[in-house]
Tab-separated table of C-alpha atoms in Angstrom:
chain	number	residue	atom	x	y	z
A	1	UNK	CA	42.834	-87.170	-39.645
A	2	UNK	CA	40.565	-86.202	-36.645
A	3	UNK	CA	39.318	-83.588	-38.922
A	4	UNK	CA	38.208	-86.149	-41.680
A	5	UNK	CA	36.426	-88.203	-38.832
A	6	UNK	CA	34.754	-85.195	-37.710
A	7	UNK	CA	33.222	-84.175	-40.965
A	8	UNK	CA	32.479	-88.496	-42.094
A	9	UNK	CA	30.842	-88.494	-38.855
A	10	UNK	CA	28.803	-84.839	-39.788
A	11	UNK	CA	27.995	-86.254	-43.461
A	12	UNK	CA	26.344	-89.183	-42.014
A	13	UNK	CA	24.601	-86.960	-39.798
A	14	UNK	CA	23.228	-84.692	-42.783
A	15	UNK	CA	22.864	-87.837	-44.800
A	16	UNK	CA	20.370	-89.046	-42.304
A	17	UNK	CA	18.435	-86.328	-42.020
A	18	UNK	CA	18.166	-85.886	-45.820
A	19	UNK	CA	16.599	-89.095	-45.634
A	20	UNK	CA	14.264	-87.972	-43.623
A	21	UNK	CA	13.358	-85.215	-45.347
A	22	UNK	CA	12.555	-87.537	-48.590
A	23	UNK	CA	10.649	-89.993	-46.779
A	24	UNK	CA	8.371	-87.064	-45.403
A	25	UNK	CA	8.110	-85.646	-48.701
A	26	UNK	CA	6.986	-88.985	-50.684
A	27	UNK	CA	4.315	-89.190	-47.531
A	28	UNK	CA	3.565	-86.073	-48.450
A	29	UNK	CA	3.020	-86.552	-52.380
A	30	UNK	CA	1.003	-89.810	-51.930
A	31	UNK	CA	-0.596	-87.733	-49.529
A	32	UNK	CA	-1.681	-85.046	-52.304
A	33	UNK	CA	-2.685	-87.728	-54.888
A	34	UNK	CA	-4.705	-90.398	-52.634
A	35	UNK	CA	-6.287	-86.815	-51.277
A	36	UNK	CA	-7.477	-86.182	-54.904
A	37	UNK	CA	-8.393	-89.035	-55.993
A	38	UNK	CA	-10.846	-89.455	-53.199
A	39	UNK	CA	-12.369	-85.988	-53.946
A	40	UNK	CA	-12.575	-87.432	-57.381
A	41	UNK	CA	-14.180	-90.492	-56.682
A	42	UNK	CA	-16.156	-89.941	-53.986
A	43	UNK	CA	-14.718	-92.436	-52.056
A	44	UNK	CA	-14.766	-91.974	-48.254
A	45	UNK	CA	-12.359	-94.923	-47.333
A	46	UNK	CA	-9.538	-93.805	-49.568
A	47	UNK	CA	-10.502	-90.280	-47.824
A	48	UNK	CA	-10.158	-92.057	-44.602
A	49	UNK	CA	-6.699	-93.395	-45.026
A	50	UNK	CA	-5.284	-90.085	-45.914
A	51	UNK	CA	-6.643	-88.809	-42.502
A	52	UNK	CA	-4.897	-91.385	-40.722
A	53	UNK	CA	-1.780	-91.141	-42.411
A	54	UNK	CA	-1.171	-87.346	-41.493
A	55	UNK	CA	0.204	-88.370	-37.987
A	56	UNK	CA	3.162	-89.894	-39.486
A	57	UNK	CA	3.968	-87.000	-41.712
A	58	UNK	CA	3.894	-84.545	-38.347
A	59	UNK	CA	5.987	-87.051	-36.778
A	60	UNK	CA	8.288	-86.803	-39.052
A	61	UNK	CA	8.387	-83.092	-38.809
A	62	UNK	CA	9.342	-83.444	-34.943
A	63	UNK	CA	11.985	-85.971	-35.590
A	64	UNK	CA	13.718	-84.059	-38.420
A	65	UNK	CA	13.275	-80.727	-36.281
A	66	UNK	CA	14.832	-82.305	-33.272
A	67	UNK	CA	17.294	-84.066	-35.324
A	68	UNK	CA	18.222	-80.882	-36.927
A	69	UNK	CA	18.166	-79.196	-33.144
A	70	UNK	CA	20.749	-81.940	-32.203
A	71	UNK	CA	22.966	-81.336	-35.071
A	72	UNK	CA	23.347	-77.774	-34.795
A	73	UNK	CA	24.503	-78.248	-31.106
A	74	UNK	CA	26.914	-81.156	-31.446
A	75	UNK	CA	28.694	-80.107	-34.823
A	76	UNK	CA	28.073	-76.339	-35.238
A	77	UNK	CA	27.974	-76.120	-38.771
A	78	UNK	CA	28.887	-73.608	-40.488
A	79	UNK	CA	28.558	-72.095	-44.520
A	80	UNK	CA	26.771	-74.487	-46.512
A	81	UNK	CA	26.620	-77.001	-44.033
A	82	UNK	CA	24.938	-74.499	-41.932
A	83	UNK	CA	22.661	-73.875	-44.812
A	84	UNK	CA	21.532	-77.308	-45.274
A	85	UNK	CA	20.337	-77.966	-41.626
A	86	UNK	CA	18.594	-74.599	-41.653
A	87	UNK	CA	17.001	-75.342	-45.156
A	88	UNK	CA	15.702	-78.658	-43.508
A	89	UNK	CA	13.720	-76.988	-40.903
A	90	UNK	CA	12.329	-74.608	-43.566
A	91	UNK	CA	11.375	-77.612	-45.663
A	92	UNK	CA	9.923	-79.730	-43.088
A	93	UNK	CA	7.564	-76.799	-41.907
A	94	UNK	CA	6.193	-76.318	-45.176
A	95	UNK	CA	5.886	-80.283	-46.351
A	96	UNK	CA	3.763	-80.108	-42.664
A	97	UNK	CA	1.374	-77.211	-44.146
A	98	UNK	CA	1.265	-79.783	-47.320
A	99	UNK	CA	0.069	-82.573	-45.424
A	100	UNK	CA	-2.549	-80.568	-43.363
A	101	UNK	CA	-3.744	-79.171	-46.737
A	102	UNK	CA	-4.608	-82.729	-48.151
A	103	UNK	CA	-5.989	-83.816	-44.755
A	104	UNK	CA	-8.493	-80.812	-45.326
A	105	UNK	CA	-8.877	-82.258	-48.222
A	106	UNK	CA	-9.852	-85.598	-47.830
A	107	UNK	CA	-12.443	-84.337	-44.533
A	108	UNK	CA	-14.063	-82.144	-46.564
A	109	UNK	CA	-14.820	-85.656	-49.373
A	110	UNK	CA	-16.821	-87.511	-46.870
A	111	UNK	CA	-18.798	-84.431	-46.823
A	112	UNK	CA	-19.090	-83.691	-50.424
A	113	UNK	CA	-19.799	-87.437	-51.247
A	114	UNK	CA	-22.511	-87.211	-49.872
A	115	UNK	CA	-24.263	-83.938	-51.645
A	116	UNK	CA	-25.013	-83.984	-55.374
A	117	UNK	CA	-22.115	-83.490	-57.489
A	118	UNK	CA	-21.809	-79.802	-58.611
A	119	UNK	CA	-20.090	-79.845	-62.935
A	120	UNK	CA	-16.822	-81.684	-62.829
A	121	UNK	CA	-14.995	-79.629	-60.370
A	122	UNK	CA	-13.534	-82.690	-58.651
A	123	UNK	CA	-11.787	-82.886	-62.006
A	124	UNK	CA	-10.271	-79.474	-62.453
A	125	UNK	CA	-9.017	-80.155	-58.555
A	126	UNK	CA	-7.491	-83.325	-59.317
A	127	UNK	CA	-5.276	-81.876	-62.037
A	128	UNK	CA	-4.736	-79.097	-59.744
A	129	UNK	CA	-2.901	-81.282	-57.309
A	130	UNK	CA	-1.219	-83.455	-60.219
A	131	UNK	CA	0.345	-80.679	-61.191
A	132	UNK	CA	1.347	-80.135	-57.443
A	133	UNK	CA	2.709	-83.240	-56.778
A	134	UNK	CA	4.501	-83.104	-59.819
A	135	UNK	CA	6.243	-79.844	-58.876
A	136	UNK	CA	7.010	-81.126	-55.455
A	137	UNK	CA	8.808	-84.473	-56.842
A	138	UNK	CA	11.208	-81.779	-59.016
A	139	UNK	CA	11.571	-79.133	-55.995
A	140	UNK	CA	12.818	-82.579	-53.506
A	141	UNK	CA	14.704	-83.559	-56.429
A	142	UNK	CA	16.234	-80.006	-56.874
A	143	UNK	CA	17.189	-80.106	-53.405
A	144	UNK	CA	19.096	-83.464	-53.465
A	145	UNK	CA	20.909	-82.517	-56.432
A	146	UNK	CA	21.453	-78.758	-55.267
A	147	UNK	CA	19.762	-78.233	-58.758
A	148	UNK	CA	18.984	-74.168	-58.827
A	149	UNK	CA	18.070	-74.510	-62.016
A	150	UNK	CA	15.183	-77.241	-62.124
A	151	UNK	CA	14.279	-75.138	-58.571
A	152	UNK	CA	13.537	-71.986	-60.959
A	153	UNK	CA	11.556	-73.971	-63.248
A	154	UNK	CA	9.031	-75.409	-60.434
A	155	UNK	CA	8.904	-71.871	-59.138
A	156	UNK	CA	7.663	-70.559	-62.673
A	157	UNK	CA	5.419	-73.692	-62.913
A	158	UNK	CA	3.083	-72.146	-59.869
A	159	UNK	CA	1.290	-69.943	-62.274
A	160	UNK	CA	-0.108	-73.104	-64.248
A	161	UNK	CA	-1.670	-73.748	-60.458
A	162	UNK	CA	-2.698	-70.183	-59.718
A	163	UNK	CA	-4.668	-70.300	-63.537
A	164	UNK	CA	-6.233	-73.020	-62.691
A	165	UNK	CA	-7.073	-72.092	-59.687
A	166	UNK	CA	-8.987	-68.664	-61.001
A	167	UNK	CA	-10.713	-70.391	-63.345
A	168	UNK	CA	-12.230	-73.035	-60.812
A	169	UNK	CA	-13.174	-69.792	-58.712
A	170	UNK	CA	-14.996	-68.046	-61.674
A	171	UNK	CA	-16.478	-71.602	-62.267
A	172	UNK	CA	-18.063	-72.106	-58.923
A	173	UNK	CA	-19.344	-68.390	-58.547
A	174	UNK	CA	-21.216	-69.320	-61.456
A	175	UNK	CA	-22.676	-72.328	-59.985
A	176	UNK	CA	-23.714	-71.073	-56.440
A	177	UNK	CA	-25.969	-68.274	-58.962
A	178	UNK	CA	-27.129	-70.571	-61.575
A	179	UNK	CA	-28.610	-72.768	-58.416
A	180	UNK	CA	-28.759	-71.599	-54.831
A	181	UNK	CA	-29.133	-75.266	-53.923
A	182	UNK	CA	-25.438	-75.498	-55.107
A	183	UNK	CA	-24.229	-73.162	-52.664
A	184	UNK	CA	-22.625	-75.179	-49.643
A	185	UNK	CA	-21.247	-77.955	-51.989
A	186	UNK	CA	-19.467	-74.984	-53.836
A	187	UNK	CA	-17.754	-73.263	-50.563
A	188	UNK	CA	-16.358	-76.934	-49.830
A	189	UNK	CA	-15.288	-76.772	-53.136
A	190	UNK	CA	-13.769	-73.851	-52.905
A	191	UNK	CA	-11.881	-74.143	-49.912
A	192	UNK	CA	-10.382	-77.033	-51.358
A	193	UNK	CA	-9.487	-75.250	-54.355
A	194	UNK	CA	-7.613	-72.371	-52.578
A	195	UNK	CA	-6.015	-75.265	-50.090
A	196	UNK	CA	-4.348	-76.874	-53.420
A	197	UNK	CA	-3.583	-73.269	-54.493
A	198	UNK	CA	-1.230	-72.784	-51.735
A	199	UNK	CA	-0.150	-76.168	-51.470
A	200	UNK	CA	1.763	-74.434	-54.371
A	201	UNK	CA	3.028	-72.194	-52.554
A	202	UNK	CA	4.415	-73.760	-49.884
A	203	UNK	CA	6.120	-75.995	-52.714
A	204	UNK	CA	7.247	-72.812	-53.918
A	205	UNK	CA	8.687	-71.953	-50.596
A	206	UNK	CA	10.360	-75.384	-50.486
A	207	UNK	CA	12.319	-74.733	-54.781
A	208	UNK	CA	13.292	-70.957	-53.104
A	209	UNK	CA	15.309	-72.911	-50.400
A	210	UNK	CA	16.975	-74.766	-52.951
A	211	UNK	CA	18.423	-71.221	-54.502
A	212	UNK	CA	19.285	-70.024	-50.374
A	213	UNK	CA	21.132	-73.333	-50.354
A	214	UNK	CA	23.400	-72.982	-53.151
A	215	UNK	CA	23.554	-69.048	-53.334
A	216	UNK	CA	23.331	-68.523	-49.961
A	217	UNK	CA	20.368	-65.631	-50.345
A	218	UNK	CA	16.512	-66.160	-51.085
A	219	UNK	CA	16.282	-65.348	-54.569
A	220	UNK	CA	16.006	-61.475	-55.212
A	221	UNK	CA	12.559	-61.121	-57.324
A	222	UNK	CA	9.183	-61.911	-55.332
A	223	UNK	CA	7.422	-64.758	-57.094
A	224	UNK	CA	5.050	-63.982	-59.268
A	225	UNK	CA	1.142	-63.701	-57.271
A	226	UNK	CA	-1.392	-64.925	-60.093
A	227	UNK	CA	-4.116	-65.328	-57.412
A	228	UNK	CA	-6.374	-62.889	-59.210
A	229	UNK	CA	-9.404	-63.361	-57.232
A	230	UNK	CA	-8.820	-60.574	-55.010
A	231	UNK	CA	-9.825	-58.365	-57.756
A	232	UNK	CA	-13.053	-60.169	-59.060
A	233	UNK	CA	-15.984	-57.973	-58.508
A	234	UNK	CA	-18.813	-59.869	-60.516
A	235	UNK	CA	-19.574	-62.433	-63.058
B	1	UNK	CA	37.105	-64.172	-18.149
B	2	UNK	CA	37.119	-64.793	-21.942
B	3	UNK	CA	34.250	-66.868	-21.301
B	4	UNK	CA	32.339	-64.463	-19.586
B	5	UNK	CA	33.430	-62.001	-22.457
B	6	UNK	CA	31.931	-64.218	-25.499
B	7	UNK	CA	28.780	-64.917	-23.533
B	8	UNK	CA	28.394	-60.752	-23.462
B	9	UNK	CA	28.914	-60.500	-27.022
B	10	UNK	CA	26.173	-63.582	-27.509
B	11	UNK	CA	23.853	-61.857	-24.868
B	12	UNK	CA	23.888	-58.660	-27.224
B	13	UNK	CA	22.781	-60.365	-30.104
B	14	UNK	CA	20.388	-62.028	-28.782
B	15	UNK	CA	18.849	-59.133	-27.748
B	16	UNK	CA	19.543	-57.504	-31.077
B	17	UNK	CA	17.352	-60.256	-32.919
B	18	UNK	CA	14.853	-60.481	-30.323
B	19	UNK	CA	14.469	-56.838	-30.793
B	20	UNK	CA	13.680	-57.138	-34.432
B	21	UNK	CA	11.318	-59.852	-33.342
B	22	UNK	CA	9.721	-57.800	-31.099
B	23	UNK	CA	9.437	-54.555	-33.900
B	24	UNK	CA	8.121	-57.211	-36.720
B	25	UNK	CA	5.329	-58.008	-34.002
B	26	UNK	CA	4.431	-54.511	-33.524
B	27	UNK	CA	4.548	-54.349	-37.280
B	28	UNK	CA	2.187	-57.047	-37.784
B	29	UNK	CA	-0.083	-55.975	-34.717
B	30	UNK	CA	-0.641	-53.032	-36.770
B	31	UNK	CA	-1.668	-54.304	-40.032
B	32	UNK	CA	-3.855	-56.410	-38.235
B	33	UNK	CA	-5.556	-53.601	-36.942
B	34	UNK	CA	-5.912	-51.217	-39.594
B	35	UNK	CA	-6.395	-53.864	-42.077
B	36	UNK	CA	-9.547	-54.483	-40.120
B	37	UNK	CA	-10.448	-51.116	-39.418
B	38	UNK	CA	-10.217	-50.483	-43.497
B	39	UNK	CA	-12.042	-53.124	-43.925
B	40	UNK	CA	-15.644	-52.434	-41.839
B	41	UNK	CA	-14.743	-48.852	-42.609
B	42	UNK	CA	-14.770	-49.148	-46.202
B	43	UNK	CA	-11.647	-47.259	-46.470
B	44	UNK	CA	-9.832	-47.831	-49.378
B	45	UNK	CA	-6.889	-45.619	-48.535
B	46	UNK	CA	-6.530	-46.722	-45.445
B	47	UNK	CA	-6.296	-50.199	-47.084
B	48	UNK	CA	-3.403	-48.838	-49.346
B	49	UNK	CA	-1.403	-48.110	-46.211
B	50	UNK	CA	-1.623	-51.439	-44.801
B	51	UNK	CA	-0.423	-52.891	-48.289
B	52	UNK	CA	2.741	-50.581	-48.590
B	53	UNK	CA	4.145	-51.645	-45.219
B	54	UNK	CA	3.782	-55.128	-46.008
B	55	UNK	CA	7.176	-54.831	-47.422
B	56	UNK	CA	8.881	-53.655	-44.478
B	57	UNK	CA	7.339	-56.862	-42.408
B	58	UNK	CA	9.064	-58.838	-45.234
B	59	UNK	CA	12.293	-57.265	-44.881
B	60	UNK	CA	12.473	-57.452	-41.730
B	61	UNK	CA	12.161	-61.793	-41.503
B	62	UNK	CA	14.663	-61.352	-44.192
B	63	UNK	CA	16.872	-59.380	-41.350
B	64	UNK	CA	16.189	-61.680	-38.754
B	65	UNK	CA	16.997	-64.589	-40.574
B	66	UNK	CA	20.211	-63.860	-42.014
B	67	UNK	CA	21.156	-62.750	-38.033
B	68	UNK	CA	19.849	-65.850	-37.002
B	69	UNK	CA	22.286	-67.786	-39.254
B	70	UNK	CA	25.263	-65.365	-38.498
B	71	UNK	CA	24.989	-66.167	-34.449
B	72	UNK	CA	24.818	-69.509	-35.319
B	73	UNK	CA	28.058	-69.586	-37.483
B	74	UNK	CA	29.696	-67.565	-35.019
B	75	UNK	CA	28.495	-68.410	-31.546
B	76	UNK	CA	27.399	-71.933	-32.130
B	77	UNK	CA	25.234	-71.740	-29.222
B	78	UNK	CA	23.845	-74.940	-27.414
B	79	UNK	CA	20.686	-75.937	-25.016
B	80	UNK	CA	18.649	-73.022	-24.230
B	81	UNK	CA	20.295	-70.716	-26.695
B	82	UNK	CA	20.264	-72.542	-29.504
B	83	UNK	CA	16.462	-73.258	-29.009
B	84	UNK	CA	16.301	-69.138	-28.528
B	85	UNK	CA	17.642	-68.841	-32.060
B	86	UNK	CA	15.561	-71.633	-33.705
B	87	UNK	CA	12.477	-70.118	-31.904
B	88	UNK	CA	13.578	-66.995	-33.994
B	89	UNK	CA	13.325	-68.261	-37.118
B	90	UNK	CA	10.071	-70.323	-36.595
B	91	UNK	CA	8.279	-66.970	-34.927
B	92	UNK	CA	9.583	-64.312	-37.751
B	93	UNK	CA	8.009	-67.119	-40.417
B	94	UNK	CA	4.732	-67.062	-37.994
B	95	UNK	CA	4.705	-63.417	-38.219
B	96	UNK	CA	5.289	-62.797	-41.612
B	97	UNK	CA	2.564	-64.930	-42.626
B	98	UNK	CA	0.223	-62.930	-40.543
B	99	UNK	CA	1.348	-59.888	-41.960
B	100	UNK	CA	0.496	-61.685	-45.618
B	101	UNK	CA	-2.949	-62.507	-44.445
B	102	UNK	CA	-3.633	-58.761	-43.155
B	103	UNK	CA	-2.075	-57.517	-46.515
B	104	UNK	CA	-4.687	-59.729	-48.319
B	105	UNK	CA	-7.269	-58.498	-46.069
B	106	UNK	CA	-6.574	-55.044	-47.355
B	107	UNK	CA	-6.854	-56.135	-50.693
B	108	UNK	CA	-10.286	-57.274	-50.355
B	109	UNK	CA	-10.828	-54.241	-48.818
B	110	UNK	CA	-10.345	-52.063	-51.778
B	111	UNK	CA	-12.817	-54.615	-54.185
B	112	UNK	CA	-15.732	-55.067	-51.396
B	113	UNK	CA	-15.984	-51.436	-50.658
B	114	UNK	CA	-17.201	-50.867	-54.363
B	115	UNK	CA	-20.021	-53.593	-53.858
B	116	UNK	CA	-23.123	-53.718	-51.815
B	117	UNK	CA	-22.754	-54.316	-47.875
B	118	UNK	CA	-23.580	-57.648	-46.595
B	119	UNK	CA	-25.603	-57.654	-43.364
B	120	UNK	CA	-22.545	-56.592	-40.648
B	121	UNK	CA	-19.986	-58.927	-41.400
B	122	UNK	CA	-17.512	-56.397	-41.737
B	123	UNK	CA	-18.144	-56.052	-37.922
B	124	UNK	CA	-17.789	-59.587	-37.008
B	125	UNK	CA	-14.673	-60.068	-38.616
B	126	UNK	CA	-12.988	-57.020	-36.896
B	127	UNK	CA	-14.229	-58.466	-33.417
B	128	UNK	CA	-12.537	-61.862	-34.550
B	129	UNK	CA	-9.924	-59.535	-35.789
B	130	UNK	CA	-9.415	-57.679	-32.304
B	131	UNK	CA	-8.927	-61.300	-30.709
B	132	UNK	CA	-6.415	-61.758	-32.594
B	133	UNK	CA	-4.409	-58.900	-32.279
B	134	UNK	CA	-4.505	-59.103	-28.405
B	135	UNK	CA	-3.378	-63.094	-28.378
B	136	UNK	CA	-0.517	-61.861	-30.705
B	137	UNK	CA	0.564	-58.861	-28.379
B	138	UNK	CA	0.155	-61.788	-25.140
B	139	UNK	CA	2.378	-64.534	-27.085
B	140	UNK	CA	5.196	-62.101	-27.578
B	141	UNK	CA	4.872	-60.955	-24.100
B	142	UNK	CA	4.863	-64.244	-23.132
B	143	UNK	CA	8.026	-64.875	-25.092
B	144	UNK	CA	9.753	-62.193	-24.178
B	145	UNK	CA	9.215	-63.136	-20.532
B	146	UNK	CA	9.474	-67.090	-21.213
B	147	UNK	CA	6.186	-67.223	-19.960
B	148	UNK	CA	4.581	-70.322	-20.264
B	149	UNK	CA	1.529	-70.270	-18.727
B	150	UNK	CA	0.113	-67.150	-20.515
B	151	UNK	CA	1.406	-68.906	-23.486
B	152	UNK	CA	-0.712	-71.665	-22.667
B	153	UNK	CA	-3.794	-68.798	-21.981
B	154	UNK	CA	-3.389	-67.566	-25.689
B	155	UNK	CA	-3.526	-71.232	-27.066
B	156	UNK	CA	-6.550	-71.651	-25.271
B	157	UNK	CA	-8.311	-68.352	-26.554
B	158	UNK	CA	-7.691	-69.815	-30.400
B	159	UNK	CA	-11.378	-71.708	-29.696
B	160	UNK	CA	-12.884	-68.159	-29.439
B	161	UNK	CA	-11.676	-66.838	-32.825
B	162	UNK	CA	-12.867	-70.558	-34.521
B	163	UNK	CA	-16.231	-70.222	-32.891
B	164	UNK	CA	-16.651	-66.933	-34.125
B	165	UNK	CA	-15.428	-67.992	-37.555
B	166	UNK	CA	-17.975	-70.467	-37.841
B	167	UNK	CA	-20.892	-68.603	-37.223
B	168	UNK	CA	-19.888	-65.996	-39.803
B	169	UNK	CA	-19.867	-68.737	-42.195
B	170	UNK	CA	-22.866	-70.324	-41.396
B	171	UNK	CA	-24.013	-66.496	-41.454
B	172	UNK	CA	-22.496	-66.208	-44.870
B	173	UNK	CA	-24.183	-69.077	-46.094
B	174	UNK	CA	-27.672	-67.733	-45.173
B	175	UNK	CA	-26.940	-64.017	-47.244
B	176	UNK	CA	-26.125	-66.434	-49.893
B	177	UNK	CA	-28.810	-68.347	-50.509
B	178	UNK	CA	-30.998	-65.655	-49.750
B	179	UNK	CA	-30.075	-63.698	-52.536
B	180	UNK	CA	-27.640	-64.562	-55.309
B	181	UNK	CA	-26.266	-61.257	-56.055
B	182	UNK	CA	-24.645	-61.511	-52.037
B	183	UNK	CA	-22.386	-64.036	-53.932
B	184	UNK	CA	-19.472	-62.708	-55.035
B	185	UNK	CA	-19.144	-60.280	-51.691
B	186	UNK	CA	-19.821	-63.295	-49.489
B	187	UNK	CA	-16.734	-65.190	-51.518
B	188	UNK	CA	-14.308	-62.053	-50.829
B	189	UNK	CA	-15.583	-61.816	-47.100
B	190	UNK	CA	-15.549	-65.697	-46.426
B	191	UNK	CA	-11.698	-65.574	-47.847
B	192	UNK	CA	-11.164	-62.956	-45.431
B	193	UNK	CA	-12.654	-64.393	-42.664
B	194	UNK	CA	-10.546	-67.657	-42.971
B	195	UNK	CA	-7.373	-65.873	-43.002
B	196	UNK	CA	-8.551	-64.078	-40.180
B	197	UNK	CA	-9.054	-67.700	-38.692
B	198	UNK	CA	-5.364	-69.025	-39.867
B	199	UNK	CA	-3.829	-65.692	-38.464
B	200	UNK	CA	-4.894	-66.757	-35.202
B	201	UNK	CA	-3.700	-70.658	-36.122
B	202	UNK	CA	0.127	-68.599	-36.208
B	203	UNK	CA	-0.356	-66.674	-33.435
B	204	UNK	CA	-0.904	-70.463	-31.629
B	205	UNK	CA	2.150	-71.523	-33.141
B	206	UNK	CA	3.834	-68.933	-31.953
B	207	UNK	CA	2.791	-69.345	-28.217
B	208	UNK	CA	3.886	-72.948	-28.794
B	209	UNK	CA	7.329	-72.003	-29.654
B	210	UNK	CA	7.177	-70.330	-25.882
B	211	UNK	CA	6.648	-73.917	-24.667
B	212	UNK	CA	9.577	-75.593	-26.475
B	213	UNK	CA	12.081	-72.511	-25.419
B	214	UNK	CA	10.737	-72.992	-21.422
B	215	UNK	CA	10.931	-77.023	-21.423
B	216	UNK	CA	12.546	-77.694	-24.602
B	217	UNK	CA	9.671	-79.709	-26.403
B	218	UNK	CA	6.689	-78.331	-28.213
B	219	UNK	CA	2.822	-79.330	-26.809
B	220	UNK	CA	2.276	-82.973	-26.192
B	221	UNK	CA	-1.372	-82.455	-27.008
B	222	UNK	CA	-2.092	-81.107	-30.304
B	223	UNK	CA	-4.019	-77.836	-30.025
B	224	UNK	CA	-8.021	-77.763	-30.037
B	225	UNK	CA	-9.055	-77.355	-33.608
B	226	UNK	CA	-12.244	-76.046	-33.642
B	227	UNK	CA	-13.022	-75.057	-37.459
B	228	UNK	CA	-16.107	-77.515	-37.520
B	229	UNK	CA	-17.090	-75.967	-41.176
B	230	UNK	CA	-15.556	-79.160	-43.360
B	231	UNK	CA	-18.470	-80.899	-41.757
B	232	UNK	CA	-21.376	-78.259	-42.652
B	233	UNK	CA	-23.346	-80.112	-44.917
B	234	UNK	CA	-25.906	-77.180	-45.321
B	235	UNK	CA	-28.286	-74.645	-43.384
């Protein structure tokens, strides 16, 4: 019996701190898509909010990480247990990076907004990130339902980000040539661009901790890179 | 007795994984440095080097991790050791993204040293990179020793690598516009410059992790950020 009350008393403990973990993460995808949308619209209020929002989301980050801090003291976990509270320090690091990335993104719009317009690259960004958000909905969801195999599937779904991604970097190299004028607009751009790139990572990161949670190793293969600017040497 | 028997056992490794720490630091130290050095030297094979041991800077946070998990599974340490063990796993996550940026640094290397030279950024980026390096070998120092207050110098030193990052991209903007065919070089060396930048955002992270292990919270204030380029709205 005192065994059952000690684990009830643990799973309410891990329950709570799941919770956390979720709420972060739907900051965190509203985050990525009011981000966009601004970038898209040129609209420095919505930009604004997203700004201001980013102190809850690091909040959160303390809470779960102290949370997770008191946990590991008072219950010592072990196995998957153990697993789950490491996993949630993991994931709360990189939904922290994900925040910070749209925050970037949304300083950078009241910047843009106010130079011309350079093609539709706003567009290209904002699927970018839908596809993001997307992928970090599934990776959450993967982790609630200890689902390795929906994990897998947002891990192969990076590459549809990394394509985009190189073909947004072609796209403003062209640009900045075709019109010198379009050259500072176009490194905003860009950073943007390669910020939304590794927001995919990091949601990466977040599906490979739902493999370490049920396997109990990182999964064996290194992602695949498909960043393959690295290599461009002209246009 | 017993006790003082399982607090020898924990007190060796400890040491073990701090010692890992402390060889994944050397590690990254290094690739910081030559990755650099390749770069303003134009040497491609000196690049290669710097690529190869990425691996071994991987395997190692692998390492590190897994011990991490065992102590806790085993020892179940509390207060100042536990926060020891999570400071692990932060710092080997710090230094393995460094190691990614210097790896990606190296990369560059190998494209930009079959283009033209642009003006002597290759030079300013080593300087920012030498910064770096030396605030990395001070925050594991300071760690080692549980120093806070030289973990609070390297914090402080961050503003010195943004500064310098922002006048190489103002600088970068100028080669630019002055002449499109600088384009694509500029691109690769601007990448490489804000990795160089973000390296130095880790090695801060890192020194803040000496702060929560001395007084068992991180930083009230949040660190001077000091990349002022999302506001540049042209030259």
């Amino acid at each position: 019996m005192q065994e059952e009350h000690i684990s009830s008393v643990f799973d309410r403990d891990l329950e709570g701190v799941q919770a956390q973990i979720m709420k972060m993460g739907g900051l965190v995808e509203e985050a990525i898509r009011v981000g966009a949308k601004s970038l898209e619209a040129r609209d420095e209020e919505l930009a604004c909010k997203v700004r201001e929002r980013d102190k809850s989301i690091d909040d959160l980050e303390h809470l779960i990480n102290e949370r997770a801090a008191r946990i590991l003291a008072l219950r010592a976990p072990t196995a998957i247990d153990l697993r789950l509270i490491l996993s949630v320090i993991k994931i709360s690091s990189n939904l922290e990076r994900i925040g910070d990335y749209a925050k970037n993104m949304a300083k950078r719009t009241s910047v843009l907004s106010r130079m011309a317009p350079v093609g539709d690259s706003g567009a290209s960004i904002r699927r970018m990130a839908r596809l993001v958000e997307a992928m970090l909905k599934d990776a959450l969801d993967a982790y609630i339902r200890h689902d390795a195999a929906l994990a897998a599937d947002v891990i192969a779904r990076d590459e549809d980000v990394d394509q985009i991604y190189n073909a947004l970097f072609r796209e403003l190299l062209t640009f900045m040539m075709e019109d010198p004028r379009n050259i500072t607009a176009c490194m905003h751009l860009h950073f943007i661009a390669k910020n939304t790139e590794r927001m995919g990572d990091h949601v990466t990161a977040i599906a490979e901790q739902v493999a370490y949670l049920v396997t109990g190793s990182l999964p064996d293969e290194p992602r695949p890179k498909a960043d393959m600017t690295s290599s461009v040497t002209g246009i």
